[in-house]
């Protein structure tokens, strides 16, 4: 899906982060010369949020969308929060800065918090799966 107001024939900038590293580095250098404040705004953010227009009725479709879908992804961000049109919350993590289990534990803790399960919110305990 496209974001409202975004021209259909113009790709989102984030799709460039899916290029092979050398190609993305060249494209980034060209963009930096013209759009330095936009790149700085995205790259200095703690995380990215993507509001997708697609629906993901099955778990497999949700996983596929989180990992591969959407031209709005910024694959260089350590954490992307993705919300689909049908209200599913997904995450995509680039885990060179932290092991995948760190992100999984963080997601489980956030879910426990949202469910307001006080017993699972202890710093000394791992939230239940």
CSV table of N, CA and C in Angstrom, one decimal:
chain,number,residue,atom,x,y,z
A,1,UNK,N,0.8,-1.2,0.0
A,1,UNK,CA,0.0,0.0,0.0
A,1,UNK,C,0.8,1.2,0.0
A,2,UNK,N,0.2,2.3,-0.4
A,2,UNK,CA,0.9,3.6,-0.4
A,2,UNK,C,0.4,4.5,0.8
A,3,UNK,N,1.2,5.4,1.2
A,3,UNK,CA,0.8,6.4,2.2
A,3,UNK,C,0.0,7.5,1.5
A,4,UNK,N,-1.1,7.9,2.1
A,4,UNK,CA,-1.9,9.0,1.6
A,4,UNK,C,-1.1,10.2,1.3
A,5,UNK,N,-1.2,10.7,0.1
A,5,UNK,CA,-0.5,11.9,-0.4
A,5,UNK,C,0.9,11.6,-1.0
A,6,UNK,N,1.4,10.4,-0.9
A,6,UNK,CA,2.6,10.0,-1.5
A,6,UNK,C,2.4,9.6,-2.9
A,7,UNK,N,3.2,10.2,-3.9
A,7,UNK,CA,3.0,9.9,-5.3
A,7,UNK,C,3.2,8.4,-5.6
A,8,UNK,N,2.3,7.8,-6.3
A,8,UNK,CA,2.4,6.4,-6.6
A,8,UNK,C,3.7,6.0,-7.3
A,9,UNK,N,4.2,6.8,-8.2
A,9,UNK,CA,5.4,6.5,-9.0
A,9,UNK,C,6.7,6.8,-8.3
A,10,UNK,N,6.6,7.3,-7.1
A,10,UNK,CA,7.8,7.7,-6.3
A,10,UNK,C,8.0,6.7,-5.2
A,11,UNK,N,9.1,6.0,-5.1
A,11,UNK,CA,9.3,5.0,-4.0
A,11,UNK,C,9.7,5.7,-2.7
A,12,UNK,N,9.4,5.1,-1.6
A,12,UNK,CA,9.8,5.6,-0.3
A,12,UNK,C,11.3,5.5,-0.2
A,13,UNK,N,11.9,6.4,0.5
A,13,UNK,CA,13.4,6.4,0.7
A,13,UNK,C,13.9,5.1,1.3
A,14,UNK,N,13.1,4.6,2.3
A,14,UNK,CA,13.5,3.4,3.1
A,14,UNK,C,13.8,2.2,2.2
A,15,UNK,N,13.2,2.1,1.1
A,15,UNK,CA,13.4,0.9,0.2
A,15,UNK,C,14.9,0.8,-0.2
A,16,UNK,N,15.6,1.9,-0.2
A,16,UNK,CA,17.0,1.9,-0.6
A,16,UNK,C,17.8,1.1,0.4
A,17,UNK,N,17.4,1.0,1.6
A,17,UNK,CA,18.1,0.3,2.7
A,17,UNK,C,18.1,-1.2,2.5
A,18,UNK,N,17.3,-1.7,1.5
A,18,UNK,CA,17.2,-3.1,1.2
A,18,UNK,C,18.2,-3.5,0.1
A,19,UNK,N,18.9,-2.5,-0.4
A,19,UNK,CA,19.9,-2.8,-1.4
A,19,UNK,C,21.1,-3.4,-0.8
A,20,UNK,N,21.9,-4.1,-1.6
A,20,UNK,CA,23.2,-4.6,-1.1
A,20,UNK,C,24.0,-3.4,-0.5
A,21,UNK,N,24.8,-3.7,0.5
A,21,UNK,CA,25.4,-2.6,1.3
A,21,UNK,C,26.2,-1.6,0.5
A,22,UNK,N,27.0,-2.1,-0.5
A,22,UNK,CA,27.7,-1.2,-1.3
A,22,UNK,C,26.9,-0.2,-2.1
A,23,UNK,N,25.8,-0.8,-2.7
A,23,UNK,CA,24.9,0.1,-3.5
A,23,UNK,C,24.2,1.1,-2.6
A,24,UNK,N,23.7,0.6,-1.4
A,24,UNK,CA,23.0,1.5,-0.5
A,24,UNK,C,24.0,2.6,0.0
A,25,UNK,N,25.3,2.3,0.2
A,25,UNK,CA,26.2,3.3,0.6
A,25,UNK,C,26.4,4.4,-0.4
A,26,UNK,N,26.5,4.0,-1.7
A,26,UNK,CA,26.6,4.9,-2.8
A,26,UNK,C,25.4,5.8,-2.9
A,27,UNK,N,24.2,5.2,-2.8
A,27,UNK,CA,22.9,6.0,-2.9
A,27,UNK,C,22.8,6.9,-1.7
A,28,UNK,N,23.2,6.5,-0.5
A,28,UNK,CA,23.2,7.3,0.7
A,28,UNK,C,24.1,8.5,0.5
A,29,UNK,N,25.3,8.3,0.0
A,29,UNK,CA,26.2,9.4,-0.2
A,29,UNK,C,25.6,10.5,-1.2
A,30,UNK,N,24.9,10.0,-2.2
A,30,UNK,CA,24.3,10.9,-3.2
A,30,UNK,C,23.1,11.7,-2.5
A,31,UNK,N,22.3,11.0,-1.7
A,31,UNK,CA,21.2,11.6,-1.0
A,31,UNK,C,21.7,12.6,0.1
A,32,UNK,N,22.8,12.3,0.7
A,32,UNK,CA,23.3,13.1,1.8
A,32,UNK,C,23.7,14.5,1.2
A,33,UNK,N,24.1,14.5,0.0
A,33,UNK,CA,24.5,15.8,-0.6
A,33,UNK,C,23.2,16.7,-0.8
A,34,UNK,N,22.0,16.1,-0.9
A,34,UNK,CA,20.9,16.9,-1.2
A,34,UNK,C,19.8,16.9,-0.1
A,35,UNK,N,19.8,15.9,0.7
A,35,UNK,CA,18.7,15.7,1.7
A,35,UNK,C,19.3,15.4,3.1
A,36,UNK,N,20.3,16.1,3.5
A,36,UNK,CA,21.0,15.8,4.7
A,36,UNK,C,20.1,15.8,5.9
A,37,UNK,N,19.2,16.8,6.0
A,37,UNK,CA,18.4,16.9,7.2
A,37,UNK,C,17.4,15.8,7.3
A,38,UNK,N,16.9,15.3,6.1
A,38,UNK,CA,15.9,14.2,6.1
A,38,UNK,C,16.6,12.9,6.6
A,39,UNK,N,17.8,12.6,6.0
A,39,UNK,CA,18.6,11.4,6.4
A,39,UNK,C,18.9,11.5,7.9
A,40,UNK,N,19.4,12.7,8.3
A,40,UNK,CA,19.8,12.8,9.7
A,40,UNK,C,18.6,12.6,10.7
A,41,UNK,N,17.4,13.1,10.3
A,41,UNK,CA,16.2,12.9,11.1
A,41,UNK,C,15.9,11.4,11.3
A,42,UNK,N,16.0,10.6,10.2
A,42,UNK,CA,15.7,9.2,10.3
A,42,UNK,C,16.8,8.5,11.0
A,43,UNK,N,18.0,8.7,10.6
A,43,UNK,CA,19.1,8.0,11.2
A,43,UNK,C,19.4,8.3,12.7
A,44,UNK,N,19.0,9.5,13.1
A,44,UNK,CA,19.2,9.8,14.5
A,44,UNK,C,18.0,9.4,15.4
A,45,UNK,N,17.0,8.9,14.8
A,45,UNK,CA,15.8,8.5,15.6
A,45,UNK,C,16.1,7.2,16.4
A,46,UNK,N,15.5,7.0,17.5
A,46,UNK,CA,15.8,5.8,18.3
A,46,UNK,C,15.2,4.6,17.6
A,47,UNK,N,14.0,4.8,17.0
A,47,UNK,CA,13.3,3.7,16.3
A,47,UNK,C,12.5,4.3,15.2
A,48,UNK,N,12.0,3.4,14.3
A,48,UNK,CA,11.1,3.9,13.2
A,48,UNK,C,9.7,3.3,13.4
A,49,UNK,N,8.7,4.0,13.0
A,49,UNK,CA,7.3,3.5,13.0
A,49,UNK,C,6.8,3.5,11.6
A,50,UNK,N,6.2,2.4,11.2
A,50,UNK,CA,5.6,2.3,9.9
A,50,UNK,C,4.1,2.0,10.1
A,51,UNK,N,3.3,2.8,9.5
A,51,UNK,CA,1.8,2.6,9.5
A,51,UNK,C,1.4,2.0,8.2
A,52,UNK,N,1.3,0.7,8.1
A,52,UNK,CA,1.0,0.0,6.8
A,52,UNK,C,-0.4,0.0,6.5
A,53,UNK,N,-0.7,0.1,5.2
A,53,UNK,CA,-2.1,0.1,4.7
A,53,UNK,C,-2.6,-1.4,4.5
A,54,UNK,N,-1.7,-2.3,4.6
A,54,UNK,CA,-2.1,-3.7,4.3
A,54,UNK,C,-2.7,-4.4,5.5
A,55,UNK,N,-3.4,-5.5,5.3
A,55,UNK,CA,-4.0,-6.3,6.3
A,55,UNK,C,-3.2,-7.6,6.3
A,56,UNK,N,-3.1,-8.2,7.5
A,56,UNK,CA,-2.3,-9.5,7.6
A,56,UNK,C,-3.2,-10.4,8.4
A,57,UNK,N,-4.1,-11.1,7.7
A,57,UNK,CA,-5.1,-12.0,8.4
A,57,UNK,C,-4.5,-13.2,9.1
A,58,UNK,N,-3.3,-13.7,8.6
A,58,UNK,CA,-2.7,-14.9,9.2
A,58,UNK,C,-1.4,-14.5,9.8
A,59,UNK,N,-0.9,-15.4,10.7
A,59,UNK,CA,0.4,-15.2,11.3
A,59,UNK,C,1.5,-15.2,10.3
A,60,UNK,N,1.4,-16.1,9.3
A,60,UNK,CA,2.4,-16.1,8.2
A,60,UNK,C,2.5,-14.9,7.5
A,61,UNK,N,1.3,-14.3,7.1
A,61,UNK,CA,1.3,-13.0,6.4
A,61,UNK,C,1.9,-11.9,7.2
A,62,UNK,N,1.6,-11.9,8.5
A,62,UNK,CA,2.1,-10.9,9.4
A,62,UNK,C,3.6,-11.0,9.5
A,63,UNK,N,4.1,-12.2,9.6
A,63,UNK,CA,5.6,-12.4,9.7
A,63,UNK,C,6.3,-12.0,8.4
A,64,UNK,N,5.7,-12.4,7.3
A,64,UNK,CA,6.2,-12.0,6.0
A,64,UNK,C,6.2,-10.5,5.8
A,65,UNK,N,5.2,-9.8,6.2
A,65,UNK,CA,5.1,-8.4,6.1
A,65,UNK,C,6.1,-7.7,7.0
A,66,UNK,N,6.3,-8.2,8.2
A,66,UNK,CA,7.3,-7.6,9.1
A,66,UNK,C,8.7,-7.8,8.6
A,67,UNK,N,9.0,-8.9,8.0
A,67,UNK,CA,10.4,-9.2,7.5
A,67,UNK,C,10.7,-8.6,6.1
A,68,UNK,N,9.7,-8.7,5.2
A,68,UNK,CA,9.9,-8.3,3.8
A,68,UNK,C,9.0,-7.2,3.3
A,69,UNK,N,7.9,-7.0,3.9
A,69,UNK,CA,6.9,-6.2,3.2
A,69,UNK,C,7.1,-4.7,3.4
A,70,UNK,N,6.4,-4.0,2.6
A,70,UNK,CA,6.3,-2.6,2.7
A,70,UNK,C,7.6,-1.8,2.3
A,71,UNK,N,7.3,-0.8,1.4
A,71,UNK,CA,8.4,0.0,1.0
A,71,UNK,C,8.8,1.1,2.0
A,72,UNK,N,8.0,1.1,3.1
A,72,UNK,CA,8.3,2.0,4.2
A,72,UNK,C,9.4,1.5,5.2
A,73,UNK,N,9.9,0.3,5.0
A,73,UNK,CA,10.9,-0.2,6.0
A,73,UNK,C,12.2,0.6,5.9
A,74,UNK,N,12.8,0.7,7.0
A,74,UNK,CA,14.2,1.3,7.1
A,74,UNK,C,15.0,0.3,7.7
A,75,UNK,N,15.6,-0.6,6.9
A,75,UNK,CA,16.3,-1.8,7.4
A,75,UNK,C,17.6,-1.5,8.2
A,76,UNK,N,18.1,-0.2,8.2
A,76,UNK,CA,19.2,0.1,9.0
A,76,UNK,C,18.8,0.5,10.4
A,77,UNK,N,17.6,0.7,10.7
A,77,UNK,CA,17.1,1.0,12.1
A,77,UNK,C,17.2,-0.3,12.9
A,78,UNK,N,17.6,-0.1,14.1
A,78,UNK,CA,17.7,-1.3,15.0
A,78,UNK,C,16.3,-1.8,15.4
A,79,UNK,N,15.3,-0.9,15.5
A,79,UNK,CA,14.0,-1.3,15.8
A,79,UNK,C,13.0,-0.6,15.0
A,80,UNK,N,12.1,-1.3,14.3
A,80,UNK,CA,10.9,-0.7,13.6
A,80,UNK,C,9.7,-1.3,14.2
A,81,UNK,N,8.8,-0.4,14.6
A,81,UNK,CA,7.4,-0.8,15.0
A,81,UNK,C,6.5,-0.7,13.8
A,82,UNK,N,5.8,-1.7,13.5
A,82,UNK,CA,4.9,-1.7,12.3
A,82,UNK,C,3.5,-2.0,12.8
A,83,UNK,N,2.6,-1.1,12.3
A,83,UNK,CA,1.2,-1.3,12.7
A,83,UNK,C,0.4,-1.5,11.3
A,84,UNK,N,-0.3,-2.6,11.2
A,84,UNK,CA,-1.0,-2.8,10.0
A,84,UNK,C,-2.4,-2.2,10.0
A,85,UNK,N,-3.1,-2.2,8.9
A,85,UNK,CA,-4.4,-1.6,8.8
A,85,UNK,C,-5.4,-2.3,9.7
A,86,UNK,N,-5.2,-3.6,9.9
A,86,UNK,CA,-6.1,-4.4,10.7
A,86,UNK,C,-5.7,-4.4,12.2
A,87,UNK,N,-4.8,-3.5,12.6
A,87,UNK,CA,-4.4,-3.3,14.0
A,87,UNK,C,-3.4,-4.2,14.6
A,88,UNK,N,-2.7,-5.0,13.7
A,88,UNK,CA,-1.6,-5.9,14.3
A,88,UNK,C,-0.4,-5.0,14.5
A,89,UNK,N,0.3,-5.3,15.6
A,89,UNK,CA,1.6,-4.6,15.9
A,89,UNK,C,2.7,-5.7,15.6
A,90,UNK,N,3.6,-5.3,14.8
A,90,UNK,CA,4.7,-6.1,14.4
A,90,UNK,C,6.0,-5.4,14.7
A,91,UNK,N,7.1,-6.1,14.8
A,91,UNK,CA,8.4,-5.5,14.9
A,91,UNK,C,9.4,-6.1,13.9
A,92,UNK,N,10.3,-5.3,13.5
A,92,UNK,CA,11.4,-5.7,12.6
A,92,UNK,C,12.7,-5.2,13.3
A,93,UNK,N,13.6,-6.1,13.6
A,93,UNK,CA,14.8,-5.6,14.3
A,93,UNK,C,16.1,-6.0,13.5
A,94,UNK,N,17.0,-5.0,13.4
A,94,UNK,CA,18.3,-5.2,12.9
A,94,UNK,C,19.2,-5.5,14.1
A,95,UNK,N,19.6,-6.7,14.2
A,95,UNK,CA,20.2,-7.1,15.5
A,95,UNK,C,21.7,-7.2,15.5
A,96,UNK,N,22.4,-6.3,14.8
A,96,UNK,CA,23.8,-6.3,14.9
A,96,UNK,C,24.2,-5.6,16.3
A,97,UNK,N,23.3,-4.8,16.8
A,97,UNK,CA,23.6,-4.0,18.0
A,97,UNK,C,23.2,-4.8,19.3
A,98,UNK,N,22.3,-5.9,19.1
A,98,UNK,CA,21.9,-6.7,20.2
A,98,UNK,C,21.4,-8.0,19.7
A,99,UNK,N,21.6,-9.0,20.5
A,99,UNK,CA,21.2,-10.4,20.1
A,99,UNK,C,19.7,-10.4,19.9
A,100,UNK,N,19.2,-11.3,19.1
A,100,UNK,CA,17.8,-11.4,18.8
A,100,UNK,C,17.0,-11.6,20.0
A,101,UNK,N,17.5,-12.3,21.0
A,101,UNK,CA,16.8,-12.6,22.2
A,101,UNK,C,16.5,-11.4,23.1
A,102,UNK,N,17.4,-10.4,22.9
A,102,UNK,CA,17.2,-9.1,23.6
A,102,UNK,C,15.9,-8.5,23.1
A,103,UNK,N,15.7,-8.4,21.8
A,103,UNK,CA,14.5,-7.9,21.2
A,103,UNK,C,13.3,-8.7,21.5
A,104,UNK,N,13.4,-10.0,21.5
A,104,UNK,CA,12.3,-10.9,21.9
A,104,UNK,C,11.9,-10.7,23.3
A,105,UNK,N,12.8,-10.6,24.2
A,105,UNK,CA,12.5,-10.3,25.6
A,105,UNK,C,11.8,-9.0,25.8
A,106,UNK,N,12.3,-8.0,25.1
A,106,UNK,CA,11.7,-6.6,25.1
A,106,UNK,C,10.3,-6.7,24.7
A,107,UNK,N,10.0,-7.4,23.6
A,107,UNK,CA,8.7,-7.5,23.0
A,107,UNK,C,7.8,-8.2,24.0
A,108,UNK,N,8.3,-9.3,24.6
A,108,UNK,CA,7.5,-10.0,25.6
A,108,UNK,C,7.2,-9.1,26.8
A,109,UNK,N,8.1,-8.4,27.3
A,109,UNK,CA,7.9,-7.5,28.4
A,109,UNK,C,6.9,-6.4,28.1
A,110,UNK,N,6.9,-5.9,26.8
A,110,UNK,CA,6.0,-4.9,26.4
A,110,UNK,C,4.6,-5.5,26.3
A,111,UNK,N,4.5,-6.7,25.8
A,111,UNK,CA,3.2,-7.3,25.8
A,111,UNK,C,2.6,-7.6,27.2
A,112,UNK,N,3.4,-8.0,28.1
A,112,UNK,CA,3.0,-8.2,29.5
A,112,UNK,C,2.5,-6.9,30.1
A,113,UNK,N,3.2,-5.8,29.8
A,113,UNK,CA,2.8,-4.5,30.3
A,113,UNK,C,1.5,-4.1,29.7
A,114,UNK,N,1.3,-4.3,28.4
A,114,UNK,CA,0.0,-4.0,27.8
A,114,UNK,C,-1.1,-4.8,28.3
A,115,UNK,N,-0.8,-6.0,28.7
A,115,UNK,CA,-1.9,-6.9,29.3
A,115,UNK,C,-2.1,-6.6,30.8
A,116,UNK,N,-1.2,-5.7,31.3
A,116,UNK,CA,-1.3,-5.3,32.7
A,116,UNK,C,-1.2,-6.5,33.7
A,117,UNK,N,-0.2,-7.3,33.4
A,117,UNK,CA,0.1,-8.5,34.2
A,117,UNK,C,1.2,-8.1,35.2
A,118,UNK,N,0.8,-7.6,36.4
A,118,UNK,CA,1.9,-7.1,37.3
A,118,UNK,C,2.9,-8.1,37.7
A,119,UNK,N,2.5,-9.4,37.8
A,119,UNK,CA,3.4,-10.4,38.3
A,119,UNK,C,4.5,-10.6,37.3
A,120,UNK,N,4.3,-10.3,36.0
A,120,UNK,CA,5.3,-10.5,35.0
A,120,UNK,C,6.1,-9.3,34.7
A,121,UNK,N,5.9,-8.2,35.4
A,121,UNK,CA,6.6,-7.0,35.2
A,121,UNK,C,7.9,-6.8,36.0
A,122,UNK,N,8.2,-7.7,36.9
A,122,UNK,CA,9.3,-7.6,37.8
A,122,UNK,C,10.6,-7.5,36.9
A,123,UNK,N,11.5,-6.6,37.3
A,123,UNK,CA,12.8,-6.5,36.6
A,123,UNK,C,13.6,-7.8,36.8
A,124,UNK,N,13.3,-8.5,37.9
A,124,UNK,CA,14.1,-9.8,38.2
A,124,UNK,C,13.5,-11.0,37.5
A,125,UNK,N,12.4,-10.8,36.7
A,125,UNK,CA,11.8,-12.0,36.1
A,125,UNK,C,11.6,-11.8,34.6
A,126,UNK,N,11.6,-12.9,33.9
A,126,UNK,CA,11.4,-12.8,32.4
A,126,UNK,C,9.9,-13.0,32.2
A,127,UNK,N,9.2,-12.1,31.5
A,127,UNK,CA,7.8,-12.2,31.2
A,127,UNK,C,7.5,-13.6,30.6
A,128,UNK,N,6.3,-14.2,30.9
A,128,UNK,CA,6.0,-15.4,30.4
A,128,UNK,C,5.7,-15.3,28.9
A,129,UNK,N,5.9,-16.4,28.2
A,129,UNK,CA,5.6,-16.4,26.7
A,129,UNK,C,4.2,-16.6,26.4
